Short mmCIF file of C-alpha atoms and ligand atoms in Angstrom, two decimals:
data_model
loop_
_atom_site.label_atom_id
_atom_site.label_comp_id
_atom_site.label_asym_id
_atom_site.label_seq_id
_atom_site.Cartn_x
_atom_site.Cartn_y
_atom_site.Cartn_z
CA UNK A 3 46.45 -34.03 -61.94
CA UNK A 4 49.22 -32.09 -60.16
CA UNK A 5 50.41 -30.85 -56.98
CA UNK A 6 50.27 -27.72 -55.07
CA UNK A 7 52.19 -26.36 -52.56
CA UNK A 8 50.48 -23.02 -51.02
CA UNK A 9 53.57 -21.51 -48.59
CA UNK A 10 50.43 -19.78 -46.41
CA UNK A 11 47.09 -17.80 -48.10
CA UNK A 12 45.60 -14.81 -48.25
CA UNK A 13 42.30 -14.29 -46.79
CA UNK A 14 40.56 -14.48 -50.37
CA UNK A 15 43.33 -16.15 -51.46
CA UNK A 16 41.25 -19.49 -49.71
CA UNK A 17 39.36 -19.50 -52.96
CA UNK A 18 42.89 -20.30 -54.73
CA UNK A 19 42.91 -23.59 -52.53
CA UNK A 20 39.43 -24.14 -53.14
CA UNK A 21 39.58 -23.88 -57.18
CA UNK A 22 42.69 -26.30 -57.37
CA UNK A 23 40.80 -28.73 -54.98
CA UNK A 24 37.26 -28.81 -57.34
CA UNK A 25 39.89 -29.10 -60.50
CA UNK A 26 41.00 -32.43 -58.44
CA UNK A 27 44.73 -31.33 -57.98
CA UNK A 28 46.63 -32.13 -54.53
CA UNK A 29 47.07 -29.25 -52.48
CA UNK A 30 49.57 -29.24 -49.44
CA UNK A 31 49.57 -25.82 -47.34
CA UNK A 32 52.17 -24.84 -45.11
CA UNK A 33 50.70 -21.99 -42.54
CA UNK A 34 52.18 -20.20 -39.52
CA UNK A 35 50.19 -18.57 -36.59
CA UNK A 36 51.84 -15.64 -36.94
CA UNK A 37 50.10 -14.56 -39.75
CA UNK A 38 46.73 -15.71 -38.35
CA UNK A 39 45.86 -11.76 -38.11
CA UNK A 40 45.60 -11.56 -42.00
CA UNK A 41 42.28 -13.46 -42.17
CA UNK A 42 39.25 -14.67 -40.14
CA UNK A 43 39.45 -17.29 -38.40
CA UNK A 44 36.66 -19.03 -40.51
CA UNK A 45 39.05 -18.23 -43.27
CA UNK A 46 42.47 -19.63 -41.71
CA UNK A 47 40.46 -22.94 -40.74
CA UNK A 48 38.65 -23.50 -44.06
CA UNK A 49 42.18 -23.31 -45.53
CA UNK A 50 43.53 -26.18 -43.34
CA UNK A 51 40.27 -28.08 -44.11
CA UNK A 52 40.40 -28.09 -47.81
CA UNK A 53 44.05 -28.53 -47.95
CA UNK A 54 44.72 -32.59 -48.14
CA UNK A 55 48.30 -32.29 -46.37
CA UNK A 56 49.63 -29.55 -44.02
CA UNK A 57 51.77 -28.39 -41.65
CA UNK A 58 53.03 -25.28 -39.34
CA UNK A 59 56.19 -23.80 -40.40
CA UNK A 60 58.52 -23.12 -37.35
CA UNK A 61 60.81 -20.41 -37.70
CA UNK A 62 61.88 -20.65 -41.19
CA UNK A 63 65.18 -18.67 -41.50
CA UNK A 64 66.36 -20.62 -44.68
CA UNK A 65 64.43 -22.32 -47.31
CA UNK A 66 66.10 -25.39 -46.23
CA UNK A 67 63.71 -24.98 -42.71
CA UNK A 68 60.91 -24.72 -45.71
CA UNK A 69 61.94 -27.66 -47.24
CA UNK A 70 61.76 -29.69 -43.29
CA UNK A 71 58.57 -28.00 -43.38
CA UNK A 72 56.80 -29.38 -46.53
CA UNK A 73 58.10 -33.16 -45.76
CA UNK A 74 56.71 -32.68 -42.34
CA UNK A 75 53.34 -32.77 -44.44
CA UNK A 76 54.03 -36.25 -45.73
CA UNK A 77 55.06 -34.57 -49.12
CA UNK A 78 58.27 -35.10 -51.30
CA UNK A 79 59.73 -32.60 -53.54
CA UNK A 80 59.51 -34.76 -56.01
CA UNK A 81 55.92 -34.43 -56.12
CA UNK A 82 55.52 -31.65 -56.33
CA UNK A 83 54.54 -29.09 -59.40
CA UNK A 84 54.24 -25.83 -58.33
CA UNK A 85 55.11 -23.86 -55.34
CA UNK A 86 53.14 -19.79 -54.74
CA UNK A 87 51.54 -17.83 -52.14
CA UNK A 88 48.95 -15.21 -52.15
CA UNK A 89 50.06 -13.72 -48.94
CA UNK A 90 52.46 -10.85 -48.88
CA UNK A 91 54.58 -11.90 -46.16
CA UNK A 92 55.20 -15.64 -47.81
CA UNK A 93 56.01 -14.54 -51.10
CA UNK A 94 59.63 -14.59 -51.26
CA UNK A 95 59.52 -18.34 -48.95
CA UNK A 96 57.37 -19.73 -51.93
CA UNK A 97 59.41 -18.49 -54.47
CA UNK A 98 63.27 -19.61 -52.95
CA UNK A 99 61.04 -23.05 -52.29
CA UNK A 100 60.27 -23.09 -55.84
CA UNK A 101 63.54 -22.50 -56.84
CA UNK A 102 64.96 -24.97 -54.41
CA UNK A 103 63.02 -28.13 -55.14
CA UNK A 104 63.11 -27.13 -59.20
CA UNK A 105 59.84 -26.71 -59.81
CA UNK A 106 57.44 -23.53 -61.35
CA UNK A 107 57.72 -20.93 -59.18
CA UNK A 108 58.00 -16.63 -59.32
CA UNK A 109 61.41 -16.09 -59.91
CA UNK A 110 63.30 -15.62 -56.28
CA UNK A 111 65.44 -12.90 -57.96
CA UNK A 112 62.25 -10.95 -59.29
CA UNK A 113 60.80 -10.92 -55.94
CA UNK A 114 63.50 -10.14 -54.13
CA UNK A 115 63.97 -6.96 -57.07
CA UNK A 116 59.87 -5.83 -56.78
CA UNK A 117 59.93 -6.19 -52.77
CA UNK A 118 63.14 -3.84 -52.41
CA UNK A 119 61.51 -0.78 -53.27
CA UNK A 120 65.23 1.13 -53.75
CA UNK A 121 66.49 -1.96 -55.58
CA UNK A 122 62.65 -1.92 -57.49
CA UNK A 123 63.15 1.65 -58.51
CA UNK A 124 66.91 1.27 -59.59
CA UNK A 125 65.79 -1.51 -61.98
CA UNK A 126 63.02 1.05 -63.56
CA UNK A 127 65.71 3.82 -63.77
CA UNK A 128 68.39 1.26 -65.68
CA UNK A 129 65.57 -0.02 -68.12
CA UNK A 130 64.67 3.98 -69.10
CA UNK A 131 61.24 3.43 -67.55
CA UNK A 132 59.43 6.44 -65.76
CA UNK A 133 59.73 6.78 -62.02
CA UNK A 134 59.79 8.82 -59.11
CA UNK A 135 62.80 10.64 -57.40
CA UNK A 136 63.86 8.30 -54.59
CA UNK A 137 66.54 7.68 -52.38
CA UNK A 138 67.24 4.80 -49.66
CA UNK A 139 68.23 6.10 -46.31
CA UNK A 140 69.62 4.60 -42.99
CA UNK A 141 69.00 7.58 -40.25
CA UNK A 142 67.14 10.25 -39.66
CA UNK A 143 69.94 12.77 -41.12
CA UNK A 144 70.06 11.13 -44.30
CA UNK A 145 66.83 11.63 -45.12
CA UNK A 146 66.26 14.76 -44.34
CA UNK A 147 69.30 15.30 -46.55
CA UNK A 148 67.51 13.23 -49.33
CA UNK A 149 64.27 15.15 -48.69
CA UNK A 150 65.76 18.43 -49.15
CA UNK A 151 67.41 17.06 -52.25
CA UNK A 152 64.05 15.62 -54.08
CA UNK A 153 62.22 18.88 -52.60
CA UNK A 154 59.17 18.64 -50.16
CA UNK A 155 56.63 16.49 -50.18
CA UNK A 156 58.00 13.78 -49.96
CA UNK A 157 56.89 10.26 -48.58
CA UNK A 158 59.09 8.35 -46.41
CA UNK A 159 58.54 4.54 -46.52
CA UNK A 160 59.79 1.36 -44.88
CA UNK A 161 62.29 0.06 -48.40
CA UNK A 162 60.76 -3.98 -47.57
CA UNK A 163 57.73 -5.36 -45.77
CA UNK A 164 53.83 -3.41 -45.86
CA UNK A 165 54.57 -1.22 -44.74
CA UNK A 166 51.76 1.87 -43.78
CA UNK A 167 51.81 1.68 -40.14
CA UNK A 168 55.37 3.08 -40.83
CA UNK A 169 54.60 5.70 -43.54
CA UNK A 170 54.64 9.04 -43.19
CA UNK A 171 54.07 11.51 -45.90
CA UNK A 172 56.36 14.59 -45.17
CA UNK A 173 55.80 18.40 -45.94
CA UNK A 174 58.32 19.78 -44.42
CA UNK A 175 61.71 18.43 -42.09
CA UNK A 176 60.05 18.43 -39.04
CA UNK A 177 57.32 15.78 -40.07
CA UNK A 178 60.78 13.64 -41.65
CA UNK A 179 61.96 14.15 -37.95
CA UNK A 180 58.07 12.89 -36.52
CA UNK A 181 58.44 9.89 -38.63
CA UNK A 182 61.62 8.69 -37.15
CA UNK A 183 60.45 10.05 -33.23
CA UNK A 184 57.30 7.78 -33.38
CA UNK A 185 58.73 4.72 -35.11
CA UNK A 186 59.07 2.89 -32.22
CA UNK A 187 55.80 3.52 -31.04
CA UNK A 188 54.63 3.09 -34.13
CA UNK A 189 56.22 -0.82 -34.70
CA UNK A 190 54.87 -1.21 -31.74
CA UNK A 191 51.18 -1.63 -32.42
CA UNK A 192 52.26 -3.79 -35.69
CA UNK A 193 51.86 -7.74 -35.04
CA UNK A 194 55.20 -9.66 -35.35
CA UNK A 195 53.93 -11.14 -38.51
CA UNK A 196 54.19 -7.45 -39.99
CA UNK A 197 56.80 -6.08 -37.94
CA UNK A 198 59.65 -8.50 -38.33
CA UNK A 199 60.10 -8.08 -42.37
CA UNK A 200 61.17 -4.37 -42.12
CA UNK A 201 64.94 -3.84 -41.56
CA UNK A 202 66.30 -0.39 -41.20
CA UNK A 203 66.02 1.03 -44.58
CA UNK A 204 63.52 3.71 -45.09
CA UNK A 205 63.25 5.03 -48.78
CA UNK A 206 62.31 8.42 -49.85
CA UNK A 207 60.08 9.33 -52.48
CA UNK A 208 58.78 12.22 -54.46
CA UNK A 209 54.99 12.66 -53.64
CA UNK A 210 53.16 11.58 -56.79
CA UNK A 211 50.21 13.69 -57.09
CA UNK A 212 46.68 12.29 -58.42
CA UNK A 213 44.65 8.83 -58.43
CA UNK A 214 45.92 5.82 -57.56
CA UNK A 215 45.24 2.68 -60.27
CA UNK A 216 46.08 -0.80 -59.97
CA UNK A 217 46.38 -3.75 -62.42
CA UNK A 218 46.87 -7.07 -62.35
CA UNK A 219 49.48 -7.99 -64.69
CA UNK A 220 49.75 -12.25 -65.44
CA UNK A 221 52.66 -13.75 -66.53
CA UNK A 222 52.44 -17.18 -67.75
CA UNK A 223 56.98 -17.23 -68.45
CA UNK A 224 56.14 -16.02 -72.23
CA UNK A 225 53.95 -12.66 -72.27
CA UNK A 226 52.54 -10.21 -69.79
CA UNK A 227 49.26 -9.40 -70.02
CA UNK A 228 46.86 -6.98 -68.13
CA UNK A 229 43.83 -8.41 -66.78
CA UNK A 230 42.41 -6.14 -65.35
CA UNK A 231 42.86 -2.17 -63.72
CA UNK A 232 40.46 -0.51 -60.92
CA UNK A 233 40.49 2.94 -59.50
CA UNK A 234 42.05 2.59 -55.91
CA UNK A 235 39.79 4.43 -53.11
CA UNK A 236 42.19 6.20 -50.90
CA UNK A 237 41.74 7.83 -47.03
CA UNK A 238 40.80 11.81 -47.41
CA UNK A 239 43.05 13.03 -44.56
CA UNK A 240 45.61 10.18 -44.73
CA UNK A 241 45.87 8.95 -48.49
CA UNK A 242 48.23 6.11 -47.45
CA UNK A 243 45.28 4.48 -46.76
CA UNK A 244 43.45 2.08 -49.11
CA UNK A 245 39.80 1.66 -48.89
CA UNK A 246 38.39 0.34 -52.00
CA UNK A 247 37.91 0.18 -55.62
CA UNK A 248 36.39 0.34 -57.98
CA UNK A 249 36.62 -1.48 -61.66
CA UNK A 250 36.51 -0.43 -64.58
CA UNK A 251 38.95 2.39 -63.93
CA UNK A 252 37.11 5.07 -65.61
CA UNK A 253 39.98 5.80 -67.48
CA UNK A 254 39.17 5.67 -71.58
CA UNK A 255 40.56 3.65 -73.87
CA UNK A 256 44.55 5.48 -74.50
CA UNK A 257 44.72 6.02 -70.91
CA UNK A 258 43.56 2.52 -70.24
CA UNK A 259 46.14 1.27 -73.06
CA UNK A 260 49.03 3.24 -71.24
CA UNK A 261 48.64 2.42 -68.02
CA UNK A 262 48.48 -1.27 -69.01
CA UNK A 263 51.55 -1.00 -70.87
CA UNK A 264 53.44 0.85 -68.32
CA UNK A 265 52.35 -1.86 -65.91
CA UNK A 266 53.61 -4.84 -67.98
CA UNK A 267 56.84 -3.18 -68.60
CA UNK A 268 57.22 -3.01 -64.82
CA UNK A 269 56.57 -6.96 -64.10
CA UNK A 270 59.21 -7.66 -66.93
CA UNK A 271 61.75 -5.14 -66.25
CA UNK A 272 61.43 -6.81 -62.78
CA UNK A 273 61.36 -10.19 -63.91
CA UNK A 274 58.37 -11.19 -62.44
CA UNK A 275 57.90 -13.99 -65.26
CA UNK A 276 54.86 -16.32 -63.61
CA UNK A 277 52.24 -15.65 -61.46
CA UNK A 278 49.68 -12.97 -61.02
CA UNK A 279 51.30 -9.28 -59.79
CA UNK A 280 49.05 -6.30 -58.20
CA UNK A 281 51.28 -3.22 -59.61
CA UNK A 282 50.37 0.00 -57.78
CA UNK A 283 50.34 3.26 -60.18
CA UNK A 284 49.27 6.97 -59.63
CA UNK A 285 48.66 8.83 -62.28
CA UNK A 286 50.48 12.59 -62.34
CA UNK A 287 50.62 15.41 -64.38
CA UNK A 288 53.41 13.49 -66.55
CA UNK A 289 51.93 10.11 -66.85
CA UNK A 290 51.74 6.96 -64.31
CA UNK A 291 54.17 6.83 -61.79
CA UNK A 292 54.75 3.37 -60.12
CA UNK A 293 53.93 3.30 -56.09
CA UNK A 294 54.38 -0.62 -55.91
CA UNK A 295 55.28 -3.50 -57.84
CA UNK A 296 53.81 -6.60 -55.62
CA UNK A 297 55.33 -9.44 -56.53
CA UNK A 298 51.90 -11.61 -56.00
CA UNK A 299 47.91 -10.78 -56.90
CA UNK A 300 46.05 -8.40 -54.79
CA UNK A 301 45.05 -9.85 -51.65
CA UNK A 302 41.81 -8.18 -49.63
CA UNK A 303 38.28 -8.30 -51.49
CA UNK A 304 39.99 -6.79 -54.93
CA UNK A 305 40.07 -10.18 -56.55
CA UNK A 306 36.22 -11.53 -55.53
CA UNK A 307 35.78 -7.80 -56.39
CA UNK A 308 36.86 -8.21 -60.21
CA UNK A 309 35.36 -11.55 -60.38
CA UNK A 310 31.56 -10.19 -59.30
CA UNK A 311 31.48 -9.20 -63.13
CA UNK A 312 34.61 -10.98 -65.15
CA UNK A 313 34.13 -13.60 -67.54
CA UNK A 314 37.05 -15.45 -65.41
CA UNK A 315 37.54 -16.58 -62.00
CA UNK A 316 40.85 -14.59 -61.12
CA UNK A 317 41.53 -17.46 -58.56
CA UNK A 318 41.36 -19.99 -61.50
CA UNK A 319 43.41 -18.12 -64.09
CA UNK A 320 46.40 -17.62 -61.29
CA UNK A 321 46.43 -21.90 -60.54
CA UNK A 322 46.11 -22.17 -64.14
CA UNK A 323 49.20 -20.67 -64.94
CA UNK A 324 51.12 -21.92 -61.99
CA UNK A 325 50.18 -24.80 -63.56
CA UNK A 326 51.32 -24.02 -66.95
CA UNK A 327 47.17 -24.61 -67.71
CA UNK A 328 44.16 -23.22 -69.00
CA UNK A 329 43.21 -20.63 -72.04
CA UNK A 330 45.92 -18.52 -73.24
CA UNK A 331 46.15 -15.14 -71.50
CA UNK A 332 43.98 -12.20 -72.09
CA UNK A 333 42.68 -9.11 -70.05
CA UNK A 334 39.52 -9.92 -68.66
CA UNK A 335 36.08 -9.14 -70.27
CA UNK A 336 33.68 -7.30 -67.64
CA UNK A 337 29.95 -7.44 -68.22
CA UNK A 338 28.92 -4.56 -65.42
CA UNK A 339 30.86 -2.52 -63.03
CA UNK A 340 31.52 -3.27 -59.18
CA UNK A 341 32.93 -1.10 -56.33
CA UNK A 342 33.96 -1.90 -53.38
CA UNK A 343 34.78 0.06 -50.29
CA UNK A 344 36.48 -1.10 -46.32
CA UNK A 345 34.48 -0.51 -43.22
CA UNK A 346 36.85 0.73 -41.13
CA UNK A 347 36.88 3.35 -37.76
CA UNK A 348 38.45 6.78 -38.13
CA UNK A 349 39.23 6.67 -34.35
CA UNK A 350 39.55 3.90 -31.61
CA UNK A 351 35.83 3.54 -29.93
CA UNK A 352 33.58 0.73 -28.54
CA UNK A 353 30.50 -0.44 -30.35
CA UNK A 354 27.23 0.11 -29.71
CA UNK A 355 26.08 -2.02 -26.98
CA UNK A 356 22.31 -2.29 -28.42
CA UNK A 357 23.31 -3.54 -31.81
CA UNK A 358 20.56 -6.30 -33.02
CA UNK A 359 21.81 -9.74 -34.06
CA UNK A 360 20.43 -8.86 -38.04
CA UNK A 361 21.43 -5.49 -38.16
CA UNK A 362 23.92 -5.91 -40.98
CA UNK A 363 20.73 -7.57 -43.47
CA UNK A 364 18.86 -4.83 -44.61
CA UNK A 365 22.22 -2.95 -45.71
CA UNK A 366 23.10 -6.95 -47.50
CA UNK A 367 19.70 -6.35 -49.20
CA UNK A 368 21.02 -3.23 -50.71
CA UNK A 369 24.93 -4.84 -52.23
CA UNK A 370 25.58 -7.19 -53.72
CA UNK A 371 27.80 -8.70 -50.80
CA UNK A 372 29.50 -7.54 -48.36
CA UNK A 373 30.54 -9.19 -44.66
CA UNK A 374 30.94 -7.01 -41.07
CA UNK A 375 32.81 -8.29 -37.62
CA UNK A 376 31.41 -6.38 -34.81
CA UNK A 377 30.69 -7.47 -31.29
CA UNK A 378 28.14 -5.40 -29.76
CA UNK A 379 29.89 -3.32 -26.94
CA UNK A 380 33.21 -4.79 -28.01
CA UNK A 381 36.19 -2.15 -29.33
CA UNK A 382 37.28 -1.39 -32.56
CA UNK A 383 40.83 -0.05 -33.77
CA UNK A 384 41.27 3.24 -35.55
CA UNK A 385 42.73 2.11 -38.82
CA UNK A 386 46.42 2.53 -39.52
CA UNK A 387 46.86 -0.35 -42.34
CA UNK A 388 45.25 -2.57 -44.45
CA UNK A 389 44.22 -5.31 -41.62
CA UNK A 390 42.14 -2.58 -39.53
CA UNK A 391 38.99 -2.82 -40.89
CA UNK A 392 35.62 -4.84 -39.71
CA UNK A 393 33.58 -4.97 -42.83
CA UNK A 394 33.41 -4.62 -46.15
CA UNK A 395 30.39 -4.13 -48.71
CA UNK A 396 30.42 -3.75 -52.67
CA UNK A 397 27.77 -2.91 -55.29
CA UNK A 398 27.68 -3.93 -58.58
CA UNK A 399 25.90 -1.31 -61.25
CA UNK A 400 25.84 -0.38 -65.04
CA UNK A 401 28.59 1.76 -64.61
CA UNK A 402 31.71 2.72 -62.38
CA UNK A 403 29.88 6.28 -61.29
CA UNK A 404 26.54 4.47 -60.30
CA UNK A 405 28.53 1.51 -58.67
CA UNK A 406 30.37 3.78 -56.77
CA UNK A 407 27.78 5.97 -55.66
CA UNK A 408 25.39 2.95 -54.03
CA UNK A 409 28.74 2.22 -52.28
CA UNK A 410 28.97 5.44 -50.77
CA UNK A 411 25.69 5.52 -49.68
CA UNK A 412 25.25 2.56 -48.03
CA UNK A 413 28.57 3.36 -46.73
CA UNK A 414 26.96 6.48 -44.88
CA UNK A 415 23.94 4.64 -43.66
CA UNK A 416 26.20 2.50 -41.98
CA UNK A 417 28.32 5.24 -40.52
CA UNK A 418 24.71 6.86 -39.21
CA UNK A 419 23.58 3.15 -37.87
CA UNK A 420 26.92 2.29 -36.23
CA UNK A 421 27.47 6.20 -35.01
CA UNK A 422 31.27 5.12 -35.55
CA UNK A 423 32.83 7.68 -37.47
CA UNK A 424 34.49 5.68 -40.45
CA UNK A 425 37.63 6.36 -42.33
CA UNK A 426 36.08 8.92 -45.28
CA UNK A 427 37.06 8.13 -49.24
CA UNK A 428 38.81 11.22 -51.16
CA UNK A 429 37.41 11.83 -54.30
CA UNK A 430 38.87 11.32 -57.64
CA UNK A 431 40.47 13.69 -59.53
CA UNK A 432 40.00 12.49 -63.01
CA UNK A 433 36.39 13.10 -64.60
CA UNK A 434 34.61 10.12 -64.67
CA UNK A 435 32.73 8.66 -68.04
CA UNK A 436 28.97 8.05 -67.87
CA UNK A 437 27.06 5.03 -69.63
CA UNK A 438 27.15 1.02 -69.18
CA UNK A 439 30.15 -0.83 -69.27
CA UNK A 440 31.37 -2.42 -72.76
CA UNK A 441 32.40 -5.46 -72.59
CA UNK A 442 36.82 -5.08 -73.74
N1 LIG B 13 55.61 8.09 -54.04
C1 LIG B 13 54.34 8.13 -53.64
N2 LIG B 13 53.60 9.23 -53.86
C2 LIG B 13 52.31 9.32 -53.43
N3 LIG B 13 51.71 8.36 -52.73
C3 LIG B 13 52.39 7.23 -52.47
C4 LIG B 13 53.75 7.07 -52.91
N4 LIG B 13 54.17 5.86 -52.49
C5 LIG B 13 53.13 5.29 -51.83
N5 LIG B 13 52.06 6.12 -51.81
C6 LIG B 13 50.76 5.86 -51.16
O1 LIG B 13 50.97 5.07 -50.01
C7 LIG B 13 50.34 3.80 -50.14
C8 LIG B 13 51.24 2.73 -49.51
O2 LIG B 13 52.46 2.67 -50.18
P1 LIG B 13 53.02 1.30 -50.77
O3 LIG B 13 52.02 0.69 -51.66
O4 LIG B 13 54.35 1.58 -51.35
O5 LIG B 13 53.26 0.46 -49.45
P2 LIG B 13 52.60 -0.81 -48.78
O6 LIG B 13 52.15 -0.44 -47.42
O7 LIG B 13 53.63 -1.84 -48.82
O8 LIG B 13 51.38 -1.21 -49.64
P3 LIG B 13 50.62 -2.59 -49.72
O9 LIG B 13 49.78 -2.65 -48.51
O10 LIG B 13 49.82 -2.37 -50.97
O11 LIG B 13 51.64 -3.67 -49.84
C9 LIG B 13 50.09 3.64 -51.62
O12 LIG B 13 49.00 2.81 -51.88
C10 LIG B 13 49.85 5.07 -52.07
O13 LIG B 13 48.52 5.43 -51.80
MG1 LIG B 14 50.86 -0.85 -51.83
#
């Protein structure tokens, strides 16, 4: 059996923890309170309990701190097989822990190329692959110079960290000039655990125009493989916002193959050689245009999402090959569709102060799962990034149009229930296929 280091989890990312426990392999996981606002607290404590050694990382500033860290745990590097994390913010401490101690890792130098999104796109550019017009800026003036360069819109994005609480998608110079006027404000409302990766690089983009995608690509060192691509849900007014998915992507099969391909390309040209990477796409008028290359697997319900109707456990398949374990690599065969969508308030507002204890259950009846964190009379956040929501609820049905549409509608009975107005979901642009999912 082998051993485990997790440098912090995920919310769903528990389930990683969980698998390698039930396939009997030690597991020490090193966690820090300042990320305790990316799960529940159910979900940070289960992660503690199923762990059998852990400990809370001070301020790590070196991996050297991470290394004081993991033998403050009772474990030696010499134990050790495998060092990852499924949490964005811990991804580049796992991998220069990895590195340090010699053991299987994600290359440090591939994450540090994915999470630099100039450095990212530079890499794409040198290796002839397709990408958007960008430019890294420093100040306000230069990237309003970039912006008139590339030609409006353009997006205007922190280069490291997630970063949509600092996003602003630009039509013109004055909304370049808005972005940099409310930054402070803006970092401001961010937790620590968020704020403190940004530096002060902003990159500017060309807009890509059309639906997002997403795939997973694995890498077990050898090959790259796609396991699996959904149709991203995005905010109507404010498309920086993620709010679902849906899987499969709708797309047919040459589509499918491309944006696949295109995906892979991007985890090697990156050198993202093992683990499990969520690569961000939107599909224009020319083909699929990279957003994001994340140099771990999706975090959020997107992996219990794909695993409601895949023949693997995503979980598994990801300590598998950390592991250098497990079935050789293939994309994932789906036996039904599944959707998911984000509860989440369009403005700030204060719950219903009558809301029954069961009020949630006959909306559970109707998904097939789904979870909600609402005090009755307490307040609820307007959502601004990917933490802000207090539910969640997916439906699984014969086909991505069907699974989408139970979504929506139990989505709106909510809304009505509630009387919070929730974030809405655009639409798609691409026509969708009809009939039951094929197995791949
Ligand atoms: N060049 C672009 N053109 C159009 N939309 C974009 C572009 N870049 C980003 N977006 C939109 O903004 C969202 C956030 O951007 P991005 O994924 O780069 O940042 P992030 O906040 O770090 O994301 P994550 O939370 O996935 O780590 C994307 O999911 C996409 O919807
Ligand atoms: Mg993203």
């Amino acid at each position: 059996m082998s051993h485990l280091v997790f440098v912090e989890t995920s919310g769903s990312g528990v389930n990683a923890i969980d698998y390698a426990k039930q396939a009997g392999h030690t597991v020490t996981y090193l966690y820090s309170p300042r990320y305790d606002f990316t799960a529940s607290p159910h979900q940070r404590r289960l992660a503690r309990k199923l762990a059998d050694r852990t400990a809370e990382m001070p301020d790590v500033r070196t991996p050297g701190d991470l290394l004081a860290a993991l033998r403050a745990a009772g474990t030696r590097p010499g134990e050790v097989d495998a060092v990852l994390s499924t949490l964005a913010f811990c991804i580049p401490l796992a991998a220069s822990l990895a590195d340090l101690i010699g053991v299987r890792g994600t290359p440090p130098e591939g994450v540090a190329t994915a999470r630099d999104k100039g450095r990212c796109r530079r890499a794409l550019a040198r290796a002839g692959l397709p990408s958007l017009a960008f430019s890294v800026v420093g100040s306000e003036d230069e990237a309003l110079a970039a912006a008139g360069r590339i030609g409006y819109p353009v997006i205007v994005k922190p280069v490291l960290g997630v970063g949509k609480g600092a996003t602003t998608i630009a039509h013109e110079p004055a909304h370049v000039r808005d972005h940099f006027a409310g930054l402070a404000g803006n970092l401001d409302h961010l937790p620590a655990g968020m704020s403190a990766h940004f530096d002060e690089r902003f990159i500017v983009e060309e807009l890509a125009i059309g639906d997002l995608y997403s795939v997973e690509v694995a890498s077990d060192g050898r090959s790259f493989v796609p396991l699996v691509s959904t149709i991203q849900k995005t905010g109507l007014h404010n498309p920086v916002l993620e709010l679902g998915c849906t899987v499969p992507s709708g797309l047919d099969g040459a589509a499918e193959r491309e944006l696949g391909t295109y995906a892979t390309q991007v985890c090697r040209t990156l050198g993202l050689t093992l683990g499990i990477f969520h690569v961000e796409m939107i599909r224009t008028a020319r083909g699929f245009r990279l957003t994001e290359a994340n140099p771990r697997m999706a975090g959020g319900a997107l992996p219990e999402t794909v695993n409601a109707v895949a023949d693997r456990d995503m979980f598994a398949t990801l300590i598998d090959l950390f592991l250098g374990q497990g079935a050789p690599l293939a994309p994932l065969r789906l036996s039904a569709a599944v959707s998911h969508s984000l509860l989440a308030a369009a403005e700030t507002t204060t719950v219903r102060g009558d809301l029954a204890p069961g009020w949630f259950d006959p909306f559970l009846d109707r998904l097939h799962s789904g979870w909600v964190r609402l005090e009755p009379g307490g307040r609820v956040n307007a959502m601004r990034g990917n933490f802000d929501r207090f539910g969640m609820i997916r439906a699984v049905d014969a086909d991505p149009v069907r699974a989408e549409e139970s979504c929506a509608a139990v989505k709106a009975d909510i809304e009505r229930c509630l009387g919070i107005p929730l974030v809405p979901e655009a639409g798609h642009r691409s026509p969708w296929p009809s009939g039951p999912v094929r197995s791949a």
